[in-house]
Amino acid sequence: MPHTTDKRTSKELAHLLYLGRLPAKGGRPALDPTDREQLAFQALLFECLMSTREHPHPLEQPQKTAMASISGYLNVICHQERHLEIHTNTAFRIASRLLPFLHEDHGVCGIPGLRLIDFTCRRVRLIHIPTGGRLDLVDSHRWSGKDIARMVFRQETSWHQNDGRTPLWRRNGLTDEEAAHHACWAFTASTPLRSALLMRSMPLWYRFDLSPAWVTGHPTRSDRLIWDAHSDSDHDRVVELLTRSEARIPGARYREKTHSSGTLELGSGMAQLISTL
């Protein structure tokens, strides 16, 4: 019976991806966007979140773990009709770590081109100027009034205004320093794969208790998603999630090399999955 099957599938998806924390909706939830602009933004966001102290993203704050620590605050990552929605324990703090900051020695940190649209007592609405990609950060806590929300937002983002500087994310257009990072959001063969991995990241961090890091490749080496495993079964569980579960990436294929490494492919995009004990 189709209705029963859809209900069972939705329940399994909710369990795997923590979507059960959201209000129930009929039918199978859509996990991935289809437009290139949103895919490009989400692929960049995935790389920034898949950052660790040992493998910091090039856009990470120097000697800090601003973006690398974000995963510990997240509750749900879900696809909405016109934007990505991330439910978190502290939306304003996450926004302050994603919004771009021009470090005097390091250059641009955070996501170049990310801008604040507005915020409410519970939600921060962001847009990525170069791609048009949208992100809403939804807080688990609702502030009791806009004045309090404004005060908390100002506190969380105060370091963006050190020495009286104007925050980069208050600029109307893309600055030259941000534009220099255009390769970060360029649509490539691996863009759909990286975006799909973002939408299935929650189990990696929470259910499997892993700390994956994305390492960008070069002409002689593929991109890599690497993590320290707790047991021999961790690698199989990740592959199962991504290629065989109800939350699998449609069209993704996995080619095993060893029991702890192999290549994940989606279309012409690919990445090595590598776990080490």
PDB file of C-alpha atoms in Angstrom:
ATOM      1  CA  MET A   1       0.000   0.000   0.000  1.00  0.00           C
ATOM      2  CA  PRO A   2       1.647   3.268  -1.142  1.00  0.00           C
ATOM      3  CA  HIS A   3       0.314   5.347   1.753  1.00  0.00           C
ATOM      4  CA  THR A   4       1.635   2.898   4.332  1.00  0.00           C
ATOM      5  CA  THR A   5       4.978   2.680   2.537  1.00  0.00           C
ATOM      6  CA  ASP A   6       5.334   6.488   2.385  1.00  0.00           C
ATOM      7  CA  LYS A   7       4.495   6.758   6.069  1.00  0.00           C
ATOM      8  CA  ARG A   8       7.072   4.110   6.962  1.00  0.00           C
ATOM      9  CA  THR A   9       9.693   5.799   4.777  1.00  0.00           C
ATOM     10  CA  SER A  10       9.016   9.214   6.306  1.00  0.00           C
ATOM     11  CA  LYS A  11       9.289   7.756   9.779  1.00  0.00           C
ATOM     12  CA  GLU A  12      12.629   6.128   8.970  1.00  0.00           C
ATOM     13  CA  LEU A  13      13.937   9.364   7.413  1.00  0.00           C
ATOM     14  CA  ALA A  14      12.853  11.307  10.476  1.00  0.00           C
ATOM     15  CA  HIS A  15      14.737   8.835  12.661  1.00  0.00           C
ATOM     16  CA  LEU A  16      17.916   8.816  10.572  1.00  0.00           C
ATOM     17  CA  LEU A  17      18.181  12.581  10.029  1.00  0.00           C
ATOM     18  CA  TYR A  18      16.573  13.861  13.267  1.00  0.00           C
ATOM     19  CA  LEU A  19      13.669  15.330  11.312  1.00  0.00           C
ATOM     20  CA  GLY A  20      11.278  14.032  13.970  1.00  0.00           C
ATOM     21  CA  ARG A  21      12.061  17.196  15.926  1.00  0.00           C
ATOM     22  CA  LEU A  22      10.164  19.171  13.276  1.00  0.00           C
ATOM     23  CA  PRO A  23       6.373  19.458  12.959  1.00  0.00           C
ATOM     24  CA  ALA A  24       5.004  16.424  11.113  1.00  0.00           C
ATOM     25  CA  LYS A  25       4.230  16.892   7.411  1.00  0.00           C
ATOM     26  CA  GLY A  26       2.512  14.559   5.009  1.00  0.00           C
ATOM     27  CA  GLY A  27       4.443  12.619   2.373  1.00  0.00           C
ATOM     28  CA  ARG A  28       8.113  11.896   1.975  1.00  0.00           C
ATOM     29  CA  PRO A  29      10.224  14.977   2.836  1.00  0.00           C
ATOM     30  CA  ALA A  30      12.429  16.370   0.063  1.00  0.00           C
ATOM     31  CA  LEU A  31      16.031  16.169   1.200  1.00  0.00           C
ATOM     32  CA  ASP A  32      17.851  18.047  -1.550  1.00  0.00           C
ATOM     33  CA  PRO A  33      17.389  21.259  -3.562  1.00  0.00           C
ATOM     34  CA  THR A  34      17.449  21.158  -7.340  1.00  0.00           C
ATOM     35  CA  ASP A  35      18.584  24.660  -8.367  1.00  0.00           C
ATOM     36  CA  ARG A  36      22.287  25.187  -9.058  1.00  0.00           C
ATOM     37  CA  GLU A  37      22.554  28.348  -6.976  1.00  0.00           C
ATOM     38  CA  GLN A  38      21.324  26.747  -3.755  1.00  0.00           C
ATOM     39  CA  LEU A  39      23.414  23.640  -4.432  1.00  0.00           C
ATOM     40  CA  ALA A  40      26.542  25.779  -4.850  1.00  0.00           C
ATOM     41  CA  PHE A  41      25.946  27.610  -1.579  1.00  0.00           C
ATOM     42  CA  GLN A  42      25.209  24.414   0.343  1.00  0.00           C
ATOM     43  CA  ALA A  43      28.332  22.756  -1.043  1.00  0.00           C
ATOM     44  CA  LEU A  44      30.416  25.638   0.318  1.00  0.00           C
ATOM     45  CA  LEU A  45      28.597  25.528   3.658  1.00  0.00           C
ATOM     46  CA  PHE A  46      29.279  21.784   3.889  1.00  0.00           C
ATOM     47  CA  GLU A  47      33.012  22.328   3.474  1.00  0.00           C
ATOM     48  CA  CYS A  48      33.011  25.030   6.165  1.00  0.00           C
ATOM     49  CA  LEU A  49      31.131  22.865   8.667  1.00  0.00           C
ATOM     50  CA  MET A  50      33.262  19.792   7.929  1.00  0.00           C
ATOM     51  CA  SER A  51      36.214  21.475   9.574  1.00  0.00           C
ATOM     52  CA  THR A  52      38.156  20.354  12.632  1.00  0.00           C
ATOM     53  CA  ARG A  53      41.014  21.648  14.736  1.00  0.00           C
ATOM     54  CA  GLU A  54      43.335  19.170  12.995  1.00  0.00           C
ATOM     55  CA  HIS A  55      41.973  19.974   9.525  1.00  0.00           C
ATOM     56  CA  PRO A  56      40.735  23.590   9.614  1.00  0.00           C
ATOM     57  CA  HIS A  57      39.002  25.029   6.588  1.00  0.00           C
ATOM     58  CA  PRO A  58      41.018  27.780   4.833  1.00  0.00           C
ATOM     59  CA  LEU A  59      38.250  30.237   5.786  1.00  0.00           C
ATOM     60  CA  GLU A  60      38.425  29.309   9.475  1.00  0.00           C
ATOM     61  CA  GLN A  61      39.439  31.884  12.067  1.00  0.00           C
ATOM     62  CA  PRO A  62      43.198  31.646  12.686  1.00  0.00           C
ATOM     63  CA  GLN A  63      43.988  29.656  15.842  1.00  0.00           C
ATOM     64  CA  LYS A  64      40.279  29.279  16.626  1.00  0.00           C
ATOM     65  CA  THR A  65      37.532  26.758  15.914  1.00  0.00           C
ATOM     66  CA  ALA A  66      34.717  29.159  15.055  1.00  0.00           C
ATOM     67  CA  MET A  67      33.237  27.115  12.194  1.00  0.00           C
ATOM     68  CA  ALA A  68      34.644  23.791  13.367  1.00  0.00           C
ATOM     69  CA  SER A  69      32.607  24.014  16.582  1.00  0.00           C
ATOM     70  CA  ILE A  70      29.256  24.798  14.930  1.00  0.00           C
ATOM     71  CA  SER A  71      28.178  21.155  14.561  1.00  0.00           C
ATOM     72  CA  GLY A  72      27.904  20.854  18.353  1.00  0.00           C
ATOM     73  CA  TYR A  73      25.058  23.388  18.364  1.00  0.00           C
ATOM     74  CA  LEU A  74      22.919  21.884  15.599  1.00  0.00           C
ATOM     75  CA  ASN A  75      19.617  20.033  15.970  1.00  0.00           C
ATOM     76  CA  VAL A  76      18.219  19.658  12.447  1.00  0.00           C
ATOM     77  CA  ILE A  77      19.314  20.368   8.871  1.00  0.00           C
ATOM     78  CA  CYS A  78      16.383  20.350   6.478  1.00  0.00           C
ATOM     79  CA  HIS A  79      15.380  21.450   2.984  1.00  0.00           C
ATOM     80  CA  GLN A  80      12.600  23.981   2.569  1.00  0.00           C
ATOM     81  CA  GLU A  81      11.058  25.145  -0.679  1.00  0.00           C
ATOM     82  CA  ARG A  82      13.212  28.243  -1.152  1.00  0.00           C
ATOM     83  CA  HIS A  83      15.942  27.941   1.464  1.00  0.00           C
ATOM     84  CA  LEU A  84      18.014  25.727   3.699  1.00  0.00           C
ATOM     85  CA  GLU A  85      16.855  25.644   7.296  1.00  0.00           C
ATOM     86  CA  ILE A  86      19.118  24.773  10.229  1.00  0.00           C
ATOM     87  CA  HIS A  87      17.642  24.415  13.699  1.00  0.00           C
ATOM     88  CA  THR A  88      20.154  25.179  16.400  1.00  0.00           C
ATOM     89  CA  ASN A  89      20.571  25.880  20.103  1.00  0.00           C
ATOM     90  CA  THR A  90      21.949  29.357  19.429  1.00  0.00           C
ATOM     91  CA  ALA A  91      21.111  30.906  16.064  1.00  0.00           C
ATOM     92  CA  PHE A  92      22.766  34.280  16.708  1.00  0.00           C
ATOM     93  CA  ARG A  93      26.073  32.680  17.706  1.00  0.00           C
ATOM     94  CA  ILE A  94      26.099  30.433  14.648  1.00  0.00           C
ATOM     95  CA  ALA A  95      25.359  33.449  12.450  1.00  0.00           C
ATOM     96  CA  SER A  96      28.303  35.351  13.959  1.00  0.00           C
ATOM     97  CA  ARG A  97      30.654  32.471  13.078  1.00  0.00           C
ATOM     98  CA  LEU A  98      29.393  32.085   9.509  1.00  0.00           C
ATOM     99  CA  LEU A  99      29.207  35.755   8.572  1.00  0.00           C
ATOM    100  CA  PRO A 100      32.409  37.041   6.924  1.00  0.00           C
ATOM    101  CA  PHE A 101      35.074  38.855   8.904  1.00  0.00           C
ATOM    102  CA  LEU A 102      38.162  40.545   7.483  1.00  0.00           C
ATOM    103  CA  HIS A 103      41.069  39.487   9.689  1.00  0.00           C
ATOM    104  CA  GLU A 104      44.027  41.862   9.449  1.00  0.00           C
ATOM    105  CA  ASP A 105      46.572  39.036   9.081  1.00  0.00           C
ATOM    106  CA  HIS A 106      44.583  36.097   7.745  1.00  0.00           C
ATOM    107  CA  GLY A 107      42.220  37.795   5.307  1.00  0.00           C
ATOM    108  CA  VAL A 108      38.561  36.810   4.963  1.00  0.00           C
ATOM    109  CA  CYS A 109      37.206  34.355   7.537  1.00  0.00           C
ATOM    110  CA  GLY A 110      33.698  32.922   7.542  1.00  0.00           C
ATOM    111  CA  ILE A 111      31.702  32.648   4.325  1.00  0.00           C
ATOM    112  CA  PRO A 112      32.592  35.337   1.744  1.00  0.00           C
ATOM    113  CA  GLY A 113      29.498  37.047   0.393  1.00  0.00           C
ATOM    114  CA  LEU A 114      27.166  35.919   3.198  1.00  0.00           C
ATOM    115  CA  ARG A 115      24.848  38.727   4.289  1.00  0.00           C
ATOM    116  CA  LEU A 116      22.240  39.296   6.966  1.00  0.00           C
ATOM    117  CA  ILE A 117      18.721  39.834   5.646  1.00  0.00           C
ATOM    118  CA  ASP A 118      17.101  40.286   9.053  1.00  0.00           C
ATOM    119  CA  PHE A 119      16.398  38.508  12.316  1.00  0.00           C
ATOM    120  CA  THR A 120      13.406  37.962  14.606  1.00  0.00           C
ATOM    121  CA  CYS A 121      13.093  36.707  18.166  1.00  0.00           C
ATOM    122  CA  ARG A 122      13.854  33.192  16.938  1.00  0.00           C
ATOM    123  CA  ARG A 123      15.139  33.226  13.360  1.00  0.00           C
ATOM    124  CA  VAL A 124      18.147  34.651  11.498  1.00  0.00           C
ATOM    125  CA  ARG A 125      17.685  34.982   7.735  1.00  0.00           C
ATOM    126  CA  LEU A 126      20.852  35.005   5.608  1.00  0.00           C
ATOM    127  CA  ILE A 127      21.602  35.201   1.891  1.00  0.00           C
ATOM    128  CA  HIS A 128      24.767  34.407  -0.045  1.00  0.00           C
ATOM    129  CA  ILE A 129      25.166  37.231  -2.566  1.00  0.00           C
ATOM    130  CA  PRO A 130      27.266  35.432  -5.231  1.00  0.00           C
ATOM    131  CA  THR A 131      24.935  32.426  -5.543  1.00  0.00           C
ATOM    132  CA  GLY A 132      21.656  33.733  -4.182  1.00  0.00           C
ATOM    133  CA  GLY A 133      21.573  30.745  -1.817  1.00  0.00           C
ATOM    134  CA  ARG A 134      19.428  31.188   1.291  1.00  0.00           C
ATOM    135  CA  LEU A 135      19.901  30.001   4.872  1.00  0.00           C
ATOM    136  CA  ASP A 136      17.578  30.417   7.839  1.00  0.00           C
ATOM    137  CA  LEU A 137      18.934  29.669  11.319  1.00  0.00           C
ATOM    138  CA  VAL A 138      16.067  28.764  13.657  1.00  0.00           C
ATOM    139  CA  ASP A 139      16.701  28.952  17.397  1.00  0.00           C
ATOM    140  CA  SER A 140      15.283  26.436  19.855  1.00  0.00           C
ATOM    141  CA  HIS A 141      14.677  29.392  22.185  1.00  0.00           C
ATOM    142  CA  ARG A 142      12.424  32.341  21.401  1.00  0.00           C
ATOM    143  CA  TRP A 143      13.551  35.643  22.906  1.00  0.00           C
ATOM    144  CA  SER A 144      10.755  37.440  24.757  1.00  0.00           C
ATOM    145  CA  GLY A 145      10.960  40.610  22.669  1.00  0.00           C
ATOM    146  CA  LYS A 146      12.719  42.214  19.699  1.00  0.00           C
ATOM    147  CA  ASP A 147      14.713  44.531  21.973  1.00  0.00           C
ATOM    148  CA  ILE A 148      16.192  41.552  23.827  1.00  0.00           C
ATOM    149  CA  ALA A 149      16.845  39.722  20.565  1.00  0.00           C
ATOM    150  CA  ARG A 150      18.602  42.818  19.200  1.00  0.00           C
ATOM    151  CA  MET A 151      20.767  43.051  22.324  1.00  0.00           C
ATOM    152  CA  VAL A 152      21.764  39.361  22.150  1.00  0.00           C
ATOM    153  CA  PHE A 153      22.534  39.602  18.434  1.00  0.00           C
ATOM    154  CA  ARG A 154      24.686  42.671  19.093  1.00  0.00           C
ATOM    155  CA  GLN A 155      26.561  40.803  21.833  1.00  0.00           C
ATOM    156  CA  GLU A 156      27.196  37.735  19.678  1.00  0.00           C
ATOM    157  CA  THR A 157      28.468  39.762  16.730  1.00  0.00           C
ATOM    158  CA  SER A 158      30.352  42.448  18.686  1.00  0.00           C
ATOM    159  CA  TRP A 159      33.763  41.042  17.691  1.00  0.00           C
ATOM    160  CA  HIS A 160      32.947  41.857  14.060  1.00  0.00           C
ATOM    161  CA  GLN A 161      33.118  45.525  15.058  1.00  0.00           C
ATOM    162  CA  ASN A 162      36.461  45.545  16.850  1.00  0.00           C
ATOM    163  CA  ASP A 163      38.318  48.864  16.585  1.00  0.00           C
ATOM    164  CA  GLY A 164      35.166  50.549  15.337  1.00  0.00           C
ATOM    165  CA  ARG A 165      35.223  48.748  11.999  1.00  0.00           C
ATOM    166  CA  THR A 166      32.113  48.241   9.881  1.00  0.00           C
ATOM    167  CA  PRO A 167      31.196  44.552   9.688  1.00  0.00           C
ATOM    168  CA  LEU A 168      31.917  43.034   6.307  1.00  0.00           C
ATOM    169  CA  TRP A 169      28.394  41.595   6.197  1.00  0.00           C
ATOM    170  CA  ARG A 170      26.873  45.080   6.340  1.00  0.00           C
ATOM    171  CA  ARG A 171      28.343  45.914   2.925  1.00  0.00           C
ATOM    172  CA  ASN A 172      25.771  46.037   0.139  1.00  0.00           C
ATOM    173  CA  GLY A 173      27.915  44.314  -2.468  1.00  0.00           C
ATOM    174  CA  LEU A 174      30.758  41.849  -2.648  1.00  0.00           C
ATOM    175  CA  THR A 175      34.105  43.307  -1.564  1.00  0.00           C
ATOM    176  CA  ASP A 176      37.288  42.691  -3.537  1.00  0.00           C
ATOM    177  CA  GLU A 177      38.644  40.538  -0.704  1.00  0.00           C
ATOM    178  CA  GLU A 178      35.541  38.341  -0.823  1.00  0.00           C
ATOM    179  CA  ALA A 179      35.449  38.179  -4.627  1.00  0.00           C
ATOM    180  CA  ALA A 180      38.979  36.747  -4.576  1.00  0.00           C
ATOM    181  CA  HIS A 181      37.448  33.565  -3.115  1.00  0.00           C
ATOM    182  CA  HIS A 182      35.108  32.985  -6.076  1.00  0.00           C
ATOM    183  CA  ALA A 183      36.445  29.439  -6.552  1.00  0.00           C
ATOM    184  CA  CYS A 184      34.837  28.501  -3.207  1.00  0.00           C
ATOM    185  CA  TRP A 185      31.311  28.781  -4.596  1.00  0.00           C
ATOM    186  CA  ALA A 186      31.955  27.880  -8.236  1.00  0.00           C
ATOM    187  CA  PHE A 187      29.733  25.060  -9.463  1.00  0.00           C
ATOM    188  CA  THR A 188      31.895  21.976 -10.056  1.00  0.00           C
ATOM    189  CA  ALA A 189      31.374  18.281 -10.655  1.00  0.00           C
ATOM    190  CA  SER A 190      31.406  17.664  -6.897  1.00  0.00           C
ATOM    191  CA  THR A 191      28.918  20.409  -5.987  1.00  0.00           C
ATOM    192  CA  PRO A 192      25.804  18.161  -5.906  1.00  0.00           C
ATOM    193  CA  LEU A 193      27.706  15.556  -3.872  1.00  0.00           C
ATOM    194  CA  ARG A 194      28.903  18.063  -1.280  1.00  0.00           C
ATOM    195  CA  SER A 195      25.420  19.551  -0.941  1.00  0.00           C
ATOM    196  CA  ALA A 196      23.923  16.071  -0.524  1.00  0.00           C
ATOM    197  CA  LEU A 197      26.485  15.242   2.152  1.00  0.00           C
ATOM    198  CA  LEU A 198      25.501  18.396   4.052  1.00  0.00           C
ATOM    199  CA  MET A 199      21.892  17.255   4.171  1.00  0.00           C
ATOM    200  CA  ARG A 200      23.001  13.925   5.680  1.00  0.00           C
ATOM    201  CA  SER A 201      25.603  15.269   8.101  1.00  0.00           C
ATOM    202  CA  MET A 202      23.638  15.076  11.348  1.00  0.00           C
ATOM    203  CA  PRO A 203      24.010  11.292  11.814  1.00  0.00           C
ATOM    204  CA  LEU A 204      27.757  11.559  11.194  1.00  0.00           C
ATOM    205  CA  TRP A 205      28.150  14.006  14.075  1.00  0.00           C
ATOM    206  CA  TYR A 206      25.510  12.695  16.456  1.00  0.00           C
ATOM    207  CA  ARG A 207      24.509   9.077  15.826  1.00  0.00           C
ATOM    208  CA  PHE A 208      27.975   7.892  14.795  1.00  0.00           C
ATOM    209  CA  ASP A 209      29.808  10.387  17.039  1.00  0.00           C
ATOM    210  CA  LEU A 210      32.370  11.213  14.352  1.00  0.00           C
ATOM    211  CA  SER A 211      34.266  14.426  13.597  1.00  0.00           C
ATOM    212  CA  PRO A 212      34.591  14.338   9.802  1.00  0.00           C
ATOM    213  CA  ALA A 213      36.761  16.796   7.917  1.00  0.00           C
ATOM    214  CA  TRP A 214      36.582  17.682   4.241  1.00  0.00           C
ATOM    215  CA  VAL A 215      39.975  17.968   2.568  1.00  0.00           C
ATOM    216  CA  THR A 216      39.891  19.550  -0.878  1.00  0.00           C
ATOM    217  CA  GLY A 217      41.869  17.649  -3.478  1.00  0.00           C
ATOM    218  CA  HIS A 218      44.106  18.773  -6.305  1.00  0.00           C
ATOM    219  CA  PRO A 219      44.768  17.519  -9.867  1.00  0.00           C
ATOM    220  CA  THR A 220      46.531  14.377  -8.640  1.00  0.00           C
ATOM    221  CA  ARG A 221      44.325  13.591  -5.624  1.00  0.00           C
ATOM    222  CA  SER A 222      40.565  13.428  -5.139  1.00  0.00           C
ATOM    223  CA  ASP A 223      38.633  15.326  -2.498  1.00  0.00           C
ATOM    224  CA  ARG A 224      38.500  13.421   0.785  1.00  0.00           C
ATOM    225  CA  LEU A 225      36.075  13.102   3.672  1.00  0.00           C
ATOM    226  CA  ILE A 226      38.119  11.729   6.552  1.00  0.00           C
ATOM    227  CA  TRP A 227      37.393  10.824  10.163  1.00  0.00           C
ATOM    228  CA  ASP A 228      38.800   8.886  13.096  1.00  0.00           C
ATOM    229  CA  ALA A 229      36.646   5.789  13.597  1.00  0.00           C
ATOM    230  CA  HIS A 230      35.728   4.260  16.945  1.00  0.00           C
ATOM    231  CA  SER A 231      35.356   0.752  15.543  1.00  0.00           C
ATOM    232  CA  ASP A 232      35.665  -1.248  12.313  1.00  0.00           C
ATOM    233  CA  SER A 233      31.917  -0.908  11.755  1.00  0.00           C
ATOM    234  CA  ASP A 234      31.884   2.899  11.596  1.00  0.00           C
ATOM    235  CA  HIS A 235      32.913   3.020   7.940  1.00  0.00           C
ATOM    236  CA  ASP A 236      30.218   0.535   6.952  1.00  0.00           C
ATOM    237  CA  ARG A 237      27.596   2.543   8.816  1.00  0.00           C
ATOM    238  CA  VAL A 238      28.534   5.716   6.940  1.00  0.00           C
ATOM    239  CA  VAL A 239      28.433   3.938   3.580  1.00  0.00           C
ATOM    240  CA  GLU A 240      25.090   2.345   4.506  1.00  0.00           C
ATOM    241  CA  LEU A 241      23.617   5.743   5.371  1.00  0.00           C
ATOM    242  CA  LEU A 242      24.816   7.417   2.182  1.00  0.00           C
ATOM    243  CA  THR A 243      24.114   4.686  -0.359  1.00  0.00           C
ATOM    244  CA  ARG A 244      21.591   2.128   0.955  1.00  0.00           C
ATOM    245  CA  SER A 245      19.392   3.623   3.684  1.00  0.00           C
ATOM    246  CA  GLU A 246      16.133   5.517   3.230  1.00  0.00           C
ATOM    247  CA  ALA A 247      18.275   8.673   3.500  1.00  0.00           C
ATOM    248  CA  ARG A 248      20.625   7.556   0.718  1.00  0.00           C
ATOM    249  CA  ILE A 249      21.875   9.997  -1.869  1.00  0.00           C
ATOM    250  CA  PRO A 250      19.895   9.237  -5.059  1.00  0.00           C
ATOM    251  CA  GLY A 251      22.240   7.955  -7.746  1.00  0.00           C
ATOM    252  CA  ALA A 252      25.281   7.735  -5.458  1.00  0.00           C
ATOM    253  CA  ARG A 253      27.660   4.782  -5.902  1.00  0.00           C
ATOM    254  CA  TYR A 254      30.378   3.527  -3.600  1.00  0.00           C
ATOM    255  CA  ARG A 255      33.475   1.712  -4.822  1.00  0.00           C
ATOM    256  CA  GLU A 256      35.297  -0.014  -1.985  1.00  0.00           C
ATOM    257  CA  LYS A 257      39.087  -0.004  -1.931  1.00  0.00           C
ATOM    258  CA  THR A 258      39.774  -1.389   1.552  1.00  0.00           C
ATOM    259  CA  HIS A 259      37.534  -2.086   4.549  1.00  0.00           C
ATOM    260  CA  SER A 260      38.111   1.523   5.678  1.00  0.00           C
ATOM    261  CA  SER A 261      38.356   3.461   2.415  1.00  0.00           C
ATOM    262  CA  GLY A 262      36.670   3.825  -0.934  1.00  0.00           C
ATOM    263  CA  THR A 263      35.258   6.307  -3.429  1.00  0.00           C
ATOM    264  CA  LEU A 264      31.790   7.836  -3.251  1.00  0.00           C
ATOM    265  CA  GLU A 265      30.541   8.956  -6.664  1.00  0.00           C
ATOM    266  CA  LEU A 266      27.592  11.056  -7.757  1.00  0.00           C
ATOM    267  CA  GLY A 267      27.420  11.822 -11.444  1.00  0.00           C
ATOM    268  CA  SER A 268      30.913  12.924 -12.417  1.00  0.00           C
ATOM    269  CA  GLY A 269      31.704  14.102  -8.887  1.00  0.00           C
ATOM    270  CA  MET A 270      33.585  11.940  -6.420  1.00  0.00           C
ATOM    271  CA  ALA A 271      35.238  11.930  -3.021  1.00  0.00           C
ATOM    272  CA  GLN A 272      37.280   9.409  -1.091  1.00  0.00           C
ATOM    273  CA  LEU A 273      35.767   8.259   2.206  1.00  0.00           C
ATOM    274  CA  ILE A 274      38.572   7.390   4.611  1.00  0.00           C
ATOM    275  CA  SER A 275      38.290   6.259   8.218  1.00  0.00           C
ATOM    276  CA  THR A 276      41.230   5.558  10.492  1.00  0.00           C
ATOM    277  CA  LEU A 277      41.305   3.768  13.844  1.00  0.00           C
TER     278      LEU A 277
END
